[in-house]
Coordinates of C-alpha atoms in Angstrom, one line a residue:
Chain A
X203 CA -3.6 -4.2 79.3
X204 CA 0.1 -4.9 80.9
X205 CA 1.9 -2.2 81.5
X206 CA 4.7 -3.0 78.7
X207 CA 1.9 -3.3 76.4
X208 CA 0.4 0.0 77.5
X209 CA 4.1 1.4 77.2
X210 CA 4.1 0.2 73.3
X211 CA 0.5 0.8 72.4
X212 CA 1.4 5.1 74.1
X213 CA 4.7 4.9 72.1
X214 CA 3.3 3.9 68.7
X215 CA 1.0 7.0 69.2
X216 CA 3.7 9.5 70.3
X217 CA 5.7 8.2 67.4
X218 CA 3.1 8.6 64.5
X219 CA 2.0 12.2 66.2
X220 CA 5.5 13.4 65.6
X221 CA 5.8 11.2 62.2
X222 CA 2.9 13.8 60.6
X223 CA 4.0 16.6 62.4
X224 CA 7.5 16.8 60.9
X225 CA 6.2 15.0 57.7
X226 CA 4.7 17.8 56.9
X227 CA 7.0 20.4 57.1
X228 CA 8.5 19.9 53.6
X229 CA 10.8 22.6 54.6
X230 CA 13.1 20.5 57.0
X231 CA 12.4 17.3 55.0
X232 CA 13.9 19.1 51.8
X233 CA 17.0 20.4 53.8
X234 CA 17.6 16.8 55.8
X235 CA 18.2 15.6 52.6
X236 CA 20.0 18.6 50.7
X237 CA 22.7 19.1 53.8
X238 CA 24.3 16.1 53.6
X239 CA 24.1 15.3 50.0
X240 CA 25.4 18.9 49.4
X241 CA 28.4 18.8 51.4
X242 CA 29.7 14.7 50.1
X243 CA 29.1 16.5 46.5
X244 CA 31.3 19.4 47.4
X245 CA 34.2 17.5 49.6
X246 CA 33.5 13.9 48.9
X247 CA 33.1 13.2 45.0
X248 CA 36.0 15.0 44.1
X249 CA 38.3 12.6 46.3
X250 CA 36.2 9.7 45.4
X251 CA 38.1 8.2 42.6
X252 CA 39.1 4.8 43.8
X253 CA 37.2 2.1 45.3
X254 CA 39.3 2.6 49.3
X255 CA 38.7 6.0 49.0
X256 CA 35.1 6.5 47.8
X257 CA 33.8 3.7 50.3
X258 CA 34.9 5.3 52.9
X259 CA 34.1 8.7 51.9
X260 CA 30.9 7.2 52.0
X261 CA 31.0 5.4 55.4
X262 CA 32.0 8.8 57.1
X263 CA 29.9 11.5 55.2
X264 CA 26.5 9.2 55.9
X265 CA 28.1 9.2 59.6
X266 CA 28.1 13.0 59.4
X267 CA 24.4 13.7 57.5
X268 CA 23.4 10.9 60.9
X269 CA 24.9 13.1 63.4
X270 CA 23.6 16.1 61.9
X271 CA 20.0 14.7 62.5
X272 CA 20.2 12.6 65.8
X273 CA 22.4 14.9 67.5
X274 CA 22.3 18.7 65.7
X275 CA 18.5 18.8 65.2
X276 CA 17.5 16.6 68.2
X277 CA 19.3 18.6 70.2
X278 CA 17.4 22.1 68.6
X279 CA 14.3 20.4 68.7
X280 CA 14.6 19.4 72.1
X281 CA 15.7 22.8 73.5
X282 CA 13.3 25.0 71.4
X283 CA 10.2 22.8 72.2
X284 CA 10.6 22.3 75.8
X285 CA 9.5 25.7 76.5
X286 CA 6.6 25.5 74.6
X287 CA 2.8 25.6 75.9
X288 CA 2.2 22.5 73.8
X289 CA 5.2 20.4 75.5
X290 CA 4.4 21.3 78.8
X291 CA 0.1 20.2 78.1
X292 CA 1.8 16.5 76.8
X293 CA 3.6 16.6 80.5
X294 CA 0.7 16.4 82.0
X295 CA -1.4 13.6 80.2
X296 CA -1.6 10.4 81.3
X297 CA 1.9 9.1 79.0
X298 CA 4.0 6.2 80.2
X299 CA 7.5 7.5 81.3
X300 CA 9.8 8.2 78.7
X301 CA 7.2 7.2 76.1
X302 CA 7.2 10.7 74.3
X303 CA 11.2 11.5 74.9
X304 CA 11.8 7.5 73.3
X305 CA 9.3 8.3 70.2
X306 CA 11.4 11.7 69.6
X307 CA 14.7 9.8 69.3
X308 CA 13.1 6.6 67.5
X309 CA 11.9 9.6 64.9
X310 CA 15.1 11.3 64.5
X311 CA 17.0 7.9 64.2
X312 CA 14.3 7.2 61.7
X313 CA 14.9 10.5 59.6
X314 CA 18.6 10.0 59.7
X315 CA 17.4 7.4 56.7
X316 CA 16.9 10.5 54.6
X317 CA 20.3 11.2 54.7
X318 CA 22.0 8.1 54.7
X319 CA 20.0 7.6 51.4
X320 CA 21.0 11.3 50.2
X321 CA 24.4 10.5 50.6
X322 CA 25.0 7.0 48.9
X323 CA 22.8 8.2 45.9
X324 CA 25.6 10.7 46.0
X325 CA 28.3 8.4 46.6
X326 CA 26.2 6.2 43.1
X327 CA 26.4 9.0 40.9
X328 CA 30.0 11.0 41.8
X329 CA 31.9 8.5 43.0
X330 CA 33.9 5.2 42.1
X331 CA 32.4 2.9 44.9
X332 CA 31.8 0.0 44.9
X333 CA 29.2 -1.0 47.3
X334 CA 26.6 -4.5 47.0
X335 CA 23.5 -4.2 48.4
X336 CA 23.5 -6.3 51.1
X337 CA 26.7 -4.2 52.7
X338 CA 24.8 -1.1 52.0
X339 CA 22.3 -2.6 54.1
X340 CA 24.4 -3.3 56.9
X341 CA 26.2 -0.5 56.3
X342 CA 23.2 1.4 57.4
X343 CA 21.7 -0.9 60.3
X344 CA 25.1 -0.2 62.0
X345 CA 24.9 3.7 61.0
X346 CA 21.5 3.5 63.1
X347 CA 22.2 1.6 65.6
X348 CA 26.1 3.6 66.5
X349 CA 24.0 6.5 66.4
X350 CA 22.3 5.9 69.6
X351 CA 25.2 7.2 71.2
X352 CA 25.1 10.2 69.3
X353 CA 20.8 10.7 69.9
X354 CA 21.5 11.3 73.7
X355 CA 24.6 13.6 73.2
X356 CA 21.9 15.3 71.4
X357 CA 19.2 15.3 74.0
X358 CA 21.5 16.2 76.7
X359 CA 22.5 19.6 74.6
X360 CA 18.9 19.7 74.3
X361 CA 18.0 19.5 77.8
X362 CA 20.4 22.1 78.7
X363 CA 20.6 24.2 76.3
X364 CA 18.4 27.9 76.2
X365 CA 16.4 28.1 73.0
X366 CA 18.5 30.5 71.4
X367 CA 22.0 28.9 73.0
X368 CA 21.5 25.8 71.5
X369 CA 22.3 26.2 68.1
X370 CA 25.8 27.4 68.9
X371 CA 26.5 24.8 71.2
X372 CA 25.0 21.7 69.3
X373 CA 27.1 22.8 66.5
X374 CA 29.8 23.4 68.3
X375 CA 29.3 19.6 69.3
X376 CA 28.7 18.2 66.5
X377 CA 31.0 19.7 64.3
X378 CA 33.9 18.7 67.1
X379 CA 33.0 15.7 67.1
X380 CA 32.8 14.9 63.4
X381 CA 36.3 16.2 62.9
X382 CA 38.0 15.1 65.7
X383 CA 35.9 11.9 65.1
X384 CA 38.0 11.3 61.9
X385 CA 34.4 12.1 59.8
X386 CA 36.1 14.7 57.4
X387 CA 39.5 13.7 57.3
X388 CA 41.3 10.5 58.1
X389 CA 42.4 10.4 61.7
X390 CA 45.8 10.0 60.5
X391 CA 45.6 12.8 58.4
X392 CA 44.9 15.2 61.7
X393 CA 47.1 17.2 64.2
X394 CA 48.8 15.1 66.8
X395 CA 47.0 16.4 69.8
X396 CA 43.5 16.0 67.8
X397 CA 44.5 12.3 66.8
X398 CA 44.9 11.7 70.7
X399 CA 41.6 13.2 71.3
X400 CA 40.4 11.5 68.8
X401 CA 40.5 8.0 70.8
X402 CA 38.6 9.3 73.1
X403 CA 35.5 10.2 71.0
X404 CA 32.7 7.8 70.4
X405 CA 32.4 9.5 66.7
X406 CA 35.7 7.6 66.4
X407 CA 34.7 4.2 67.3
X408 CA 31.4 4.8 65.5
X409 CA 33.7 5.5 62.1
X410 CA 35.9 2.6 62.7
X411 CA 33.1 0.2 62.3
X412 CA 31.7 1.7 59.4
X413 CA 34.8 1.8 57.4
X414 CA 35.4 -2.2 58.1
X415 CA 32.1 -2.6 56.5
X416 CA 32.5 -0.2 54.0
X417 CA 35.8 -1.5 52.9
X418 CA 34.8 -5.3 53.3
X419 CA 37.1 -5.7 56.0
X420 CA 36.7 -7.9 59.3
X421 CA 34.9 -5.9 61.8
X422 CA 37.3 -5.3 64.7
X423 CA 35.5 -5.5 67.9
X424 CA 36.9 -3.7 69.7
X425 CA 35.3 -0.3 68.8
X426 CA 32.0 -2.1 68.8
X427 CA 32.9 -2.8 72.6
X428 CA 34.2 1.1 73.4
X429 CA 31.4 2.3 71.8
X430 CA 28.6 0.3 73.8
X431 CA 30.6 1.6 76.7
X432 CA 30.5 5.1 75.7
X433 CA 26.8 4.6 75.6
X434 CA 26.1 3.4 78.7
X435 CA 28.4 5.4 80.1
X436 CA 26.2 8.8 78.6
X437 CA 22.8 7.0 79.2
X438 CA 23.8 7.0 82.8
X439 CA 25.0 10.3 83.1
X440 CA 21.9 11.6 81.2
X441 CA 19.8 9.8 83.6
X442 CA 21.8 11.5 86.6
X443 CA 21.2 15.0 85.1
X444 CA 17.7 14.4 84.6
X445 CA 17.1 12.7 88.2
X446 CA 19.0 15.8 89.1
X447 CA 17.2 18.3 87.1
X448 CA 14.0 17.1 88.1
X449 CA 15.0 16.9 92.1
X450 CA 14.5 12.8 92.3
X451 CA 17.3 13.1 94.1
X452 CA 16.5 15.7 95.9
X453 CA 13.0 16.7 97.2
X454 CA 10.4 14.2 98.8
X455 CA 7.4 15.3 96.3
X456 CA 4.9 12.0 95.4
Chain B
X1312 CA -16.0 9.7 105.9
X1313 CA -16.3 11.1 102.7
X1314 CA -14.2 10.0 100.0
X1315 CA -11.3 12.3 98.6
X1316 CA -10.9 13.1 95.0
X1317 CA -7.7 15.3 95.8
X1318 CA -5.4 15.3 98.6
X1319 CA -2.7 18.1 98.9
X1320 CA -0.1 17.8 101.7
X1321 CA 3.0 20.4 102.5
X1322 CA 3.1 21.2 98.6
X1323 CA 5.8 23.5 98.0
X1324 CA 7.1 24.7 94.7
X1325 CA 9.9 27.1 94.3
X1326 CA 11.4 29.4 91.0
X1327 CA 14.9 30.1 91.9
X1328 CA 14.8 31.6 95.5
X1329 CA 11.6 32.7 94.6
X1330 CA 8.8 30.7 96.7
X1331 CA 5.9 30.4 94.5
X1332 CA 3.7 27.7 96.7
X1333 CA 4.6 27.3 100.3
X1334 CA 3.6 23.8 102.5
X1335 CA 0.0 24.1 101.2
X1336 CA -2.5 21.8 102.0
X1337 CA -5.7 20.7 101.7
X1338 CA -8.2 18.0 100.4
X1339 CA -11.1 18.3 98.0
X1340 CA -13.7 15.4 98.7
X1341 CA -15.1 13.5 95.4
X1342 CA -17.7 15.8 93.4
X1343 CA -16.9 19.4 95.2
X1344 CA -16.7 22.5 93.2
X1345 CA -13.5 24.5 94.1
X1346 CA -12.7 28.4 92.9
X1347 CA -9.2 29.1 93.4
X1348 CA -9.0 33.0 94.5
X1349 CA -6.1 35.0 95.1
X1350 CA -4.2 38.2 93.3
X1351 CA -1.6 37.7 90.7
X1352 CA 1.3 35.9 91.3
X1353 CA -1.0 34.1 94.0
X1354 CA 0.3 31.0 92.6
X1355 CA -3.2 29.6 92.1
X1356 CA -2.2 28.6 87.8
X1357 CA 1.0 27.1 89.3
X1358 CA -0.9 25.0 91.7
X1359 CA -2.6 23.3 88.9
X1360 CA 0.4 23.1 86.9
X1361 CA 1.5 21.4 89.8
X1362 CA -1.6 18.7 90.1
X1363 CA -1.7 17.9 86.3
X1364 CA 2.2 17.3 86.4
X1365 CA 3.6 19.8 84.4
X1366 CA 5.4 21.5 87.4
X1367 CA 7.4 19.6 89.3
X1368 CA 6.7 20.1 93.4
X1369 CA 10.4 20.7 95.4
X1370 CA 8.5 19.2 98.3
X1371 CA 5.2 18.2 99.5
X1372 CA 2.4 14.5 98.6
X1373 CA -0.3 14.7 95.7
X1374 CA -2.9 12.2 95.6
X1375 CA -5.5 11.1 93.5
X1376 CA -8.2 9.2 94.7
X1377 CA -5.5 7.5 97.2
X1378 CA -3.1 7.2 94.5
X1379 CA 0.2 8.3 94.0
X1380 CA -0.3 11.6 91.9
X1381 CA 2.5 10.3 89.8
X1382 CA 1.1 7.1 89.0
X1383 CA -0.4 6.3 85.3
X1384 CA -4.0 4.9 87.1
X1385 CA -4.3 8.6 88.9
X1386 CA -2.9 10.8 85.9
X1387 CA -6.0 9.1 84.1
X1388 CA -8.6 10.0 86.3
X1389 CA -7.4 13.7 86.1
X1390 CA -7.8 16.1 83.1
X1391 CA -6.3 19.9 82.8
X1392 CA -7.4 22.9 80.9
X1393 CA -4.0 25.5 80.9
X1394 CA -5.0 29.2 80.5
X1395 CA -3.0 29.5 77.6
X1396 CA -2.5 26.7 75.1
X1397 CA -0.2 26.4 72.1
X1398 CA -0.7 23.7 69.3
X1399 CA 2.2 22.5 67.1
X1400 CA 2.6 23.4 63.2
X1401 CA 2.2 20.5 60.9
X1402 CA -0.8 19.2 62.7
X1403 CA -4.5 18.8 62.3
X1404 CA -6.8 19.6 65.6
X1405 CA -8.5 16.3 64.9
X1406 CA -5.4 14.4 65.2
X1407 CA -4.4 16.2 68.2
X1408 CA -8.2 15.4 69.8
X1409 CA -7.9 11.6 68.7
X1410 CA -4.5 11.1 70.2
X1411 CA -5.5 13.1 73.7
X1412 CA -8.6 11.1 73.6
X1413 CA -6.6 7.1 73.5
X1414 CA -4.3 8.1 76.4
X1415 CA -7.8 8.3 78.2
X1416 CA -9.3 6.2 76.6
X1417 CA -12.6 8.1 75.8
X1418 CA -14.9 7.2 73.0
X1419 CA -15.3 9.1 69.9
X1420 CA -19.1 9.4 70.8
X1421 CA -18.1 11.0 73.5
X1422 CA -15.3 13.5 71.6
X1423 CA -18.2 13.6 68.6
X1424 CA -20.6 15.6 71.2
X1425 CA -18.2 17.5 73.2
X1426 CA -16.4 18.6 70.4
X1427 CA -20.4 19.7 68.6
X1428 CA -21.2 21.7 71.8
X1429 CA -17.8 23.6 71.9
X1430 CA -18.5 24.1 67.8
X1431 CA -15.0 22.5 67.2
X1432 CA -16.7 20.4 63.8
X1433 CA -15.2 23.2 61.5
X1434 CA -11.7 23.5 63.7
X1435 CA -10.9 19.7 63.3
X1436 CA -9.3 19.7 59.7
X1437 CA -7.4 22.9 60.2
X1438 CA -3.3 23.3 61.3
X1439 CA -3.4 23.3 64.6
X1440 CA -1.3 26.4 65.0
X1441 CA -3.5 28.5 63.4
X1442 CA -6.6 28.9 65.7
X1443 CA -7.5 32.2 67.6
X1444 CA -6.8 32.1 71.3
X1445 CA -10.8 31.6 72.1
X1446 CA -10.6 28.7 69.6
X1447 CA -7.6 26.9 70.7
X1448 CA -9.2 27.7 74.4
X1449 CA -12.8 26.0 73.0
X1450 CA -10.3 22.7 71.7
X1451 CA -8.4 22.7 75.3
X1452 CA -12.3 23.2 77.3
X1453 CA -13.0 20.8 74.9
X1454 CA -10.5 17.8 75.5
X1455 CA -10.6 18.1 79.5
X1456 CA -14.4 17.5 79.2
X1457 CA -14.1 15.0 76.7
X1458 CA -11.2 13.1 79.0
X1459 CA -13.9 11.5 81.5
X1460 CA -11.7 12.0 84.0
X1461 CA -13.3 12.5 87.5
X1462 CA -11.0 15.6 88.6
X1463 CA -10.7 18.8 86.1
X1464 CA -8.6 21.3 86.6
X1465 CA -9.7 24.6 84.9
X1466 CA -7.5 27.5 84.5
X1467 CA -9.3 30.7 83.6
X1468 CA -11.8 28.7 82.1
X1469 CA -14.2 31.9 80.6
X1470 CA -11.2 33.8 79.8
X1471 CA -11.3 34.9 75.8
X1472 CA -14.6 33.0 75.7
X1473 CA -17.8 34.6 73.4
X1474 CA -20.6 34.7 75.5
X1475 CA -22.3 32.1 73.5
X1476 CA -19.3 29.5 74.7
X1477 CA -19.0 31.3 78.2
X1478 CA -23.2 29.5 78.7
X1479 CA -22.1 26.6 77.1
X1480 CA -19.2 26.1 79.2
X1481 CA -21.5 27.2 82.2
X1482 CA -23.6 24.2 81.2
X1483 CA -21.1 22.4 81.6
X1484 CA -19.8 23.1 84.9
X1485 CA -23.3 22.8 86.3
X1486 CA -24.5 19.3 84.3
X1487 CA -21.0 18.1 86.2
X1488 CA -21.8 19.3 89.3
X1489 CA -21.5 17.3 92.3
X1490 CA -20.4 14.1 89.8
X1491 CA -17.2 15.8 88.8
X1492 CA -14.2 16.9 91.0
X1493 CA -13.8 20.6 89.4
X1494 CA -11.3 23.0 90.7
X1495 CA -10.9 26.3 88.4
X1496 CA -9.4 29.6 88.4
X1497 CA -11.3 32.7 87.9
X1498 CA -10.7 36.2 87.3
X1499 CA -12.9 37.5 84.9
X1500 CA -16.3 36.7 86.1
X1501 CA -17.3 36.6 89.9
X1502 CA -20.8 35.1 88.7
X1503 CA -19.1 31.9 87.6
X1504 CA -18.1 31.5 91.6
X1505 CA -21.6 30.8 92.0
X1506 CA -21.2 27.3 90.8
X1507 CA -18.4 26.6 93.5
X1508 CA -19.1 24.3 96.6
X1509 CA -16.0 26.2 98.2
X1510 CA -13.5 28.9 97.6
X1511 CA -9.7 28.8 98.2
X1512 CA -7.9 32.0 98.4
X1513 CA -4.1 31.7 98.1
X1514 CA -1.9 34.6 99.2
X1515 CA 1.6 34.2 98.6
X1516 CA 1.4 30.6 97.8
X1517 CA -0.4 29.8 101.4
X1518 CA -3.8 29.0 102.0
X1519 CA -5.2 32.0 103.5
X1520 CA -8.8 31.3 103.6
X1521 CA -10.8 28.2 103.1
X1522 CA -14.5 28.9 102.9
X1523 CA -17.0 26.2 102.4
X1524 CA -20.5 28.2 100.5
X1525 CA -23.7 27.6 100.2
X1526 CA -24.4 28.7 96.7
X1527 CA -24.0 32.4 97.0
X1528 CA -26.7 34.6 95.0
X1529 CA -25.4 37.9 95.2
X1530 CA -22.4 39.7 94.9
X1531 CA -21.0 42.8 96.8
X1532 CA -18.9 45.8 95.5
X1533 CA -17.2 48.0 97.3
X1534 CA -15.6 51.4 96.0
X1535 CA -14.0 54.3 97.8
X1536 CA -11.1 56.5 97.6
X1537 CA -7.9 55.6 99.3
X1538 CA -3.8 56.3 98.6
X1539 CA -3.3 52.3 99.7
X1540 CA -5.7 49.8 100.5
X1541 CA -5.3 47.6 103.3
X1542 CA -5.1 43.4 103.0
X1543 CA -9.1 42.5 103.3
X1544 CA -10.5 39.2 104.0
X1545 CA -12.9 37.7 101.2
X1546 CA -12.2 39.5 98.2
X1547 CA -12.8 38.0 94.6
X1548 CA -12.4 40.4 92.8
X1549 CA -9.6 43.5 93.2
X1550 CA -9.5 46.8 90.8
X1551 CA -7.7 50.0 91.3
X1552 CA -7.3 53.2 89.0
X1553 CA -5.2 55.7 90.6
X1554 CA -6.8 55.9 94.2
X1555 CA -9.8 54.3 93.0
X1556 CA -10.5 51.2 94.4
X1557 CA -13.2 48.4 93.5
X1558 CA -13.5 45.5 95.3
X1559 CA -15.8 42.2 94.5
X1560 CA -17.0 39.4 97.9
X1561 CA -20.0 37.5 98.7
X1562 CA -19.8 39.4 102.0
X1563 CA -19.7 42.9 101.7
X1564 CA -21.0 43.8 105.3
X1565 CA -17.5 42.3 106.4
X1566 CA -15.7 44.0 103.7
X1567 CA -16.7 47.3 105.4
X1568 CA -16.3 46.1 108.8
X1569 CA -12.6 45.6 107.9
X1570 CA -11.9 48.2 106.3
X1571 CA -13.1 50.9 108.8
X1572 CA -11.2 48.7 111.6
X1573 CA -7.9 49.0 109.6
X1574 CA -7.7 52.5 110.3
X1575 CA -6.3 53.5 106.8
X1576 CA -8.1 56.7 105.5
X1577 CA -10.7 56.6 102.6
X1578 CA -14.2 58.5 101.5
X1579 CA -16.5 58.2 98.8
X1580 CA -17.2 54.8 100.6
X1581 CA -20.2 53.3 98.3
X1582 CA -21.3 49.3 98.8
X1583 CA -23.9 48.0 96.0
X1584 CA -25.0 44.2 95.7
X1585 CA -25.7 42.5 92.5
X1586 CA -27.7 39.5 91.8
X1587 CA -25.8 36.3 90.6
X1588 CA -27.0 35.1 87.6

C-alpha cells in the first residue's frame, strides 16, 4: 500500500477509535449540546426579535458553542490525555505521523456539529430568523471550516498546558477571544481599545464571514483572506513549538 | 556477520538536568534473549521507552534491522509491553486489540489464540478502564505477542502476574526463543533470567556490564550484615532491611571475592545456591 493510502487507511482507524470512545460518554455528549443551546436561550432569544438581529445572533452564538468544542475541550483533552499511560502506549505503535493528532481534531471539528445544531434549533424555536436551508448549510460548512484556526489554538493550549493549568488558560482563551472576537456583542458595541484588538483576532474575521452569510449579504473577502493567513501563520508556529518541543531542532537522535 | 535486530549508538536521554541514559550503546543480533539488570532509577524502563518511541532520545542512533528506528517499516517489526498500562473509558478491550492488531497487521487467528492463552475471551467485551492491573498487564503481554513483530520489548513482564499466567508467559518467552529479538526487564524473579542469551546491567544510565551466558542453572544468594554495602559486580537481585543485606548473581564465588576485597566490614557472611527452575 502507498504510503498516502496507508496514512488514510491509520487515520480512519484513529478516527472511529476516538468516534466510540467519546460516543459513549453520554455525559460530555449531553453537555456539548446543553452549553451552547443554554447560553443563546439565556442571551440570544431575548434579543432575537428581528430578522438582522436573530441571524446574526445565530451566526455568532454557533461560532461560540464551535469554539467551545475545537478550541476549549480540544485543548483539555489534549493536555489531560497527554500524560496518560494510554497516550504514551499509541506513541509507540507503528501510526503514520500526525495520523492520531489529525483524527483528534477531525473529531472535535466533527462534534462541533452538536452544537451548531443545538443552537439553530434554538435560534427555530426563540427567535425571529429567518434562515433557508441551503444558507444554513453553508452557514455551517464555513463555521467548520473557520474553525480550523480555532482547533490549533486549541491544541497548542493543549500542548502546553499542565493537566490542571489548562482549564484556566483555555478559558481564559477562549472566552477572550469570543468577546473581543465580536461573538457576544457587536464589535461596535465594545470599548475602543477592545474594538482595535479586535482586528487583530482571527474570532473576528471568522464572525465577519458568518454574518455575510447569515444576513444574505456578499461575502467580503477580505476576512476569508486574513483568516487563511492567521492559519498558516499558527500552523507554522505550532509546528515550530513542536519541532522545538520535541528537539528536531535540536538533538541529532535517529 | 550476524545480522542485528537492534542497534543502539551514543543514546542519551535526559529529564531536566537530570541524565537518565548517558551515550549507551550496544547491539542485540536477530533472535538473542536480553535481561536488562540494574537498581532503580537504572534507567533500564526508560531505555525501552526510548526504543518503542514513546521517549524521545536528546542524542544518540536507533535502529531496526538497519532501519531508521523512526521509520514506519521498523516501528512494525517492533512491539512493547509498558510495566504499567492504562486503557481509556468508553472503550471495549476488543476494540482496543482489533485496532492495535491493523497497525501490524496481524491476523485475528493469530489475536484469537494469543488472546485464549492469556484468558482474555471474558476481558474483550468489558470497558477497558476497568480491568485489574494483572488483567490489563495479561491484554498488554497479550498484544506485543500477538503484534508478530520480530523485536519485543518487555518491561517487568511477570510483575502482578498469577502463577498460572507467569508459566504461560514463560511458555512464551521460551517457544520464541532464538526466533524472536526479546529484551525484558526483571525484578521480581531471577529464575526468569534463565531464559536470557545475555544480561545488561545499567548503572546510572551506562552500560556497566555486558555479559554474554550460557543458560545459567543456578542461582546464588549472598546475606551478611553490613552498615553500607559496597558497589558489586553481577548482582540481579539487591535487598536490604536495616543492615541486612541479600543479594541475588549467577556467580556467587565472585560476589564474595569482591566483597572481602572491598574492605568494608560485615559478619554473618552466609552464600546458598538455588536451582533454576
Amino acid at each position: 500500500m502507498d504510503v498516502f493510502g496507508l496514512w488514510i487507511r491509520q487515520f480512519g482507524q484513529c478516527y472511529r477509535l476516538l468516534l466510540r470512545e467519546q460516543m459513549r460518554q453520554l455525559d460530555y455528549l449531553f453537555f456539548t449540546l446543553l452549553f451552547p443551546c443554554l447560553f443563546f436561550l439565556i442571551f440570544g432569544v431575548p434579543e432575537g426579535t428581528d430578522f438582522w438581529r436573530a441571524n446574526t445572533l445565530l451566526a455568532s452564538f454557533s461560532a461560540f458553542g464551535v469554539l467551545g468544542v475545537v478550541l476549549f475541550q480540544l485543548a483539555v483533552i489534549s493536555a489531560q490525555e497527554r500524560h496518560t499511560r494510554w497516550q504514551s502506549y499509541l506513541r509507540g505503535l507503528p501510526l503514520s505521523a500526525g495520523c492520531l493528532l489529525l483524527a483528534r481534531v477531525a473529531l472535535v471539528m466533527s462534534f462541533s456539529l452538536l452544537s451548531i445544531g443545538s443552537v439553530y434549533l434554538t435560534a427555530r424555536w426563540g427567535t425571529a430568523i429567518e434562515i433557508d436551508w441551503l444558507t444554513q448549510l453553508k452557514l455551517t460548512a464555513v463555521l467548520l471550516t473557520g474553525s480550523l484556526p480555532f482547533a490549533l489554538i486549541g491544541y497548542l493550549v493543549g500542548l502546553f498546558a499542565s493537566p490542571k493549568g489548562v482549564i484556566p488558560l483555555a478559558n481564559l482563551v477562549y472566552l477572550s477571544l469570543s468577546y473581543a472576537g465580536g461573538l457576544w456583542f457587536p464589535p461596535q458595541m465594545l470599548h475602543p481599545v477592545i474594538q482595535q484588538l479586535s482586528e487583530q483576532l482571527p474570532s473576528r474575521y471568522y464572525a465577519e464571514i458568518l454574518w455575510d452569510i447569515a444576513l444574505y449579504r456578499e461575502i467580503d473577502p477580505g476576512p476569508i483572506w486574513v483568516l487563511i493567513q492567521h492559519t498558516c501563520v499558527i500552523a507554522l508556529l505550532l509546528t515550530l513549538l513542536i519541532c522545538l518541543r520535541r528537539g528536531f531542532l535540536t538533538r541529532q537522535a535517529v | 556477520m550476524k545480522h542485528m535486530a537492534l542497534e543502539v549508538d551514543k543514546l542519551s536521554l535526559s529529564f531536566g538536568p537530570r541524565q537518565i541514559l548517558n551515550e549507551l550503546s550496544f547491539s542485540v543480533p536477530a533472535g538473542q534473549s536480553i535481561a536488562l539488570l540494574g537498581e532503580n532509577g537504572a534507567g533500564k524502563s526508560s531505555l525501552l521507552q526510548v526504543l518503542a518511541g514513546q521517549l524521545r532520545a536528546r542524542s544518540g542512533k536507533i535502529q531496526i534491522h538497519g532501519l531508521p528506528g523512526k521509520s514506519l517499516t521498523a516501528r512494525r517489526q517492533l512491539a512493547y509491553a509498558p510495566q504499567f498500562l492504562d486503557f481509556p473509558a468508553g472503550l471495549k478491550i476488543r476494540e482496543i486489540m482489533h485496532f492495535v492488531m491493523k497497525l501490524y497487521n496481524s491476523s485475528a487467528e493469530q489475536l484469537q489464540r494469543v488472546s485464549a492463552d492469556f484468558g482474555l475471551a471474558e476481558l474483550e467485551p468489558r470497558p477497558a478502564d476497568r480491568l485489574s492491573g494483572g488483567e490489563a498487564k495479561r491484554v498488554s503481554l497479550a498484544l506485543a505477542f500477538a503484534s508478530n513483530a520480530s523485536v519485543l520489548l518487555l518491561d517487568e513482564p511477570a510483575a502482578a502476574l498469577d502463577q498460572h499466567y507467569q508459566r504461560t508467559l514463560t511458555h512464551y518467552l521460551e517457544q520464541l526463543k532464538g526466533r524472536s529479538t526479546i529484551l525484558f526487564v526483571s525484578h521480581e524473579r531471577p529464575a526468569s533470567l534463565s531464559l536470557a542469551d545475555r544480561l545488561l546491567y545499567l548503572d546510572q544510565g551506562r552500560l556497566s556490564e555486558d555479559i554474554s551466558q550460557s543458560r545459567p542453572h543456578e542461582i546464588s544468594k549472598l546475606s551478611f550484615f553490613a552498615s553500607e554495602c559496597p558497589t558489586l559486580k553481577g548482582v540481579v537481585q539487591q535487598q536490604r532491611s536495616g543492615d541486612y543485606w541479600e543479594l541475588s548473581s549467577f556467580d556467587g564465588d565472585a560476589l564474595v571475592r569482591q566483597l572481602v576485597s572491598s574492605g568494608v566490614p560485615f559478619s554473618h557472611l552466609s552464600l546458598s545456591r538455588e536451582a533454576l527452575d
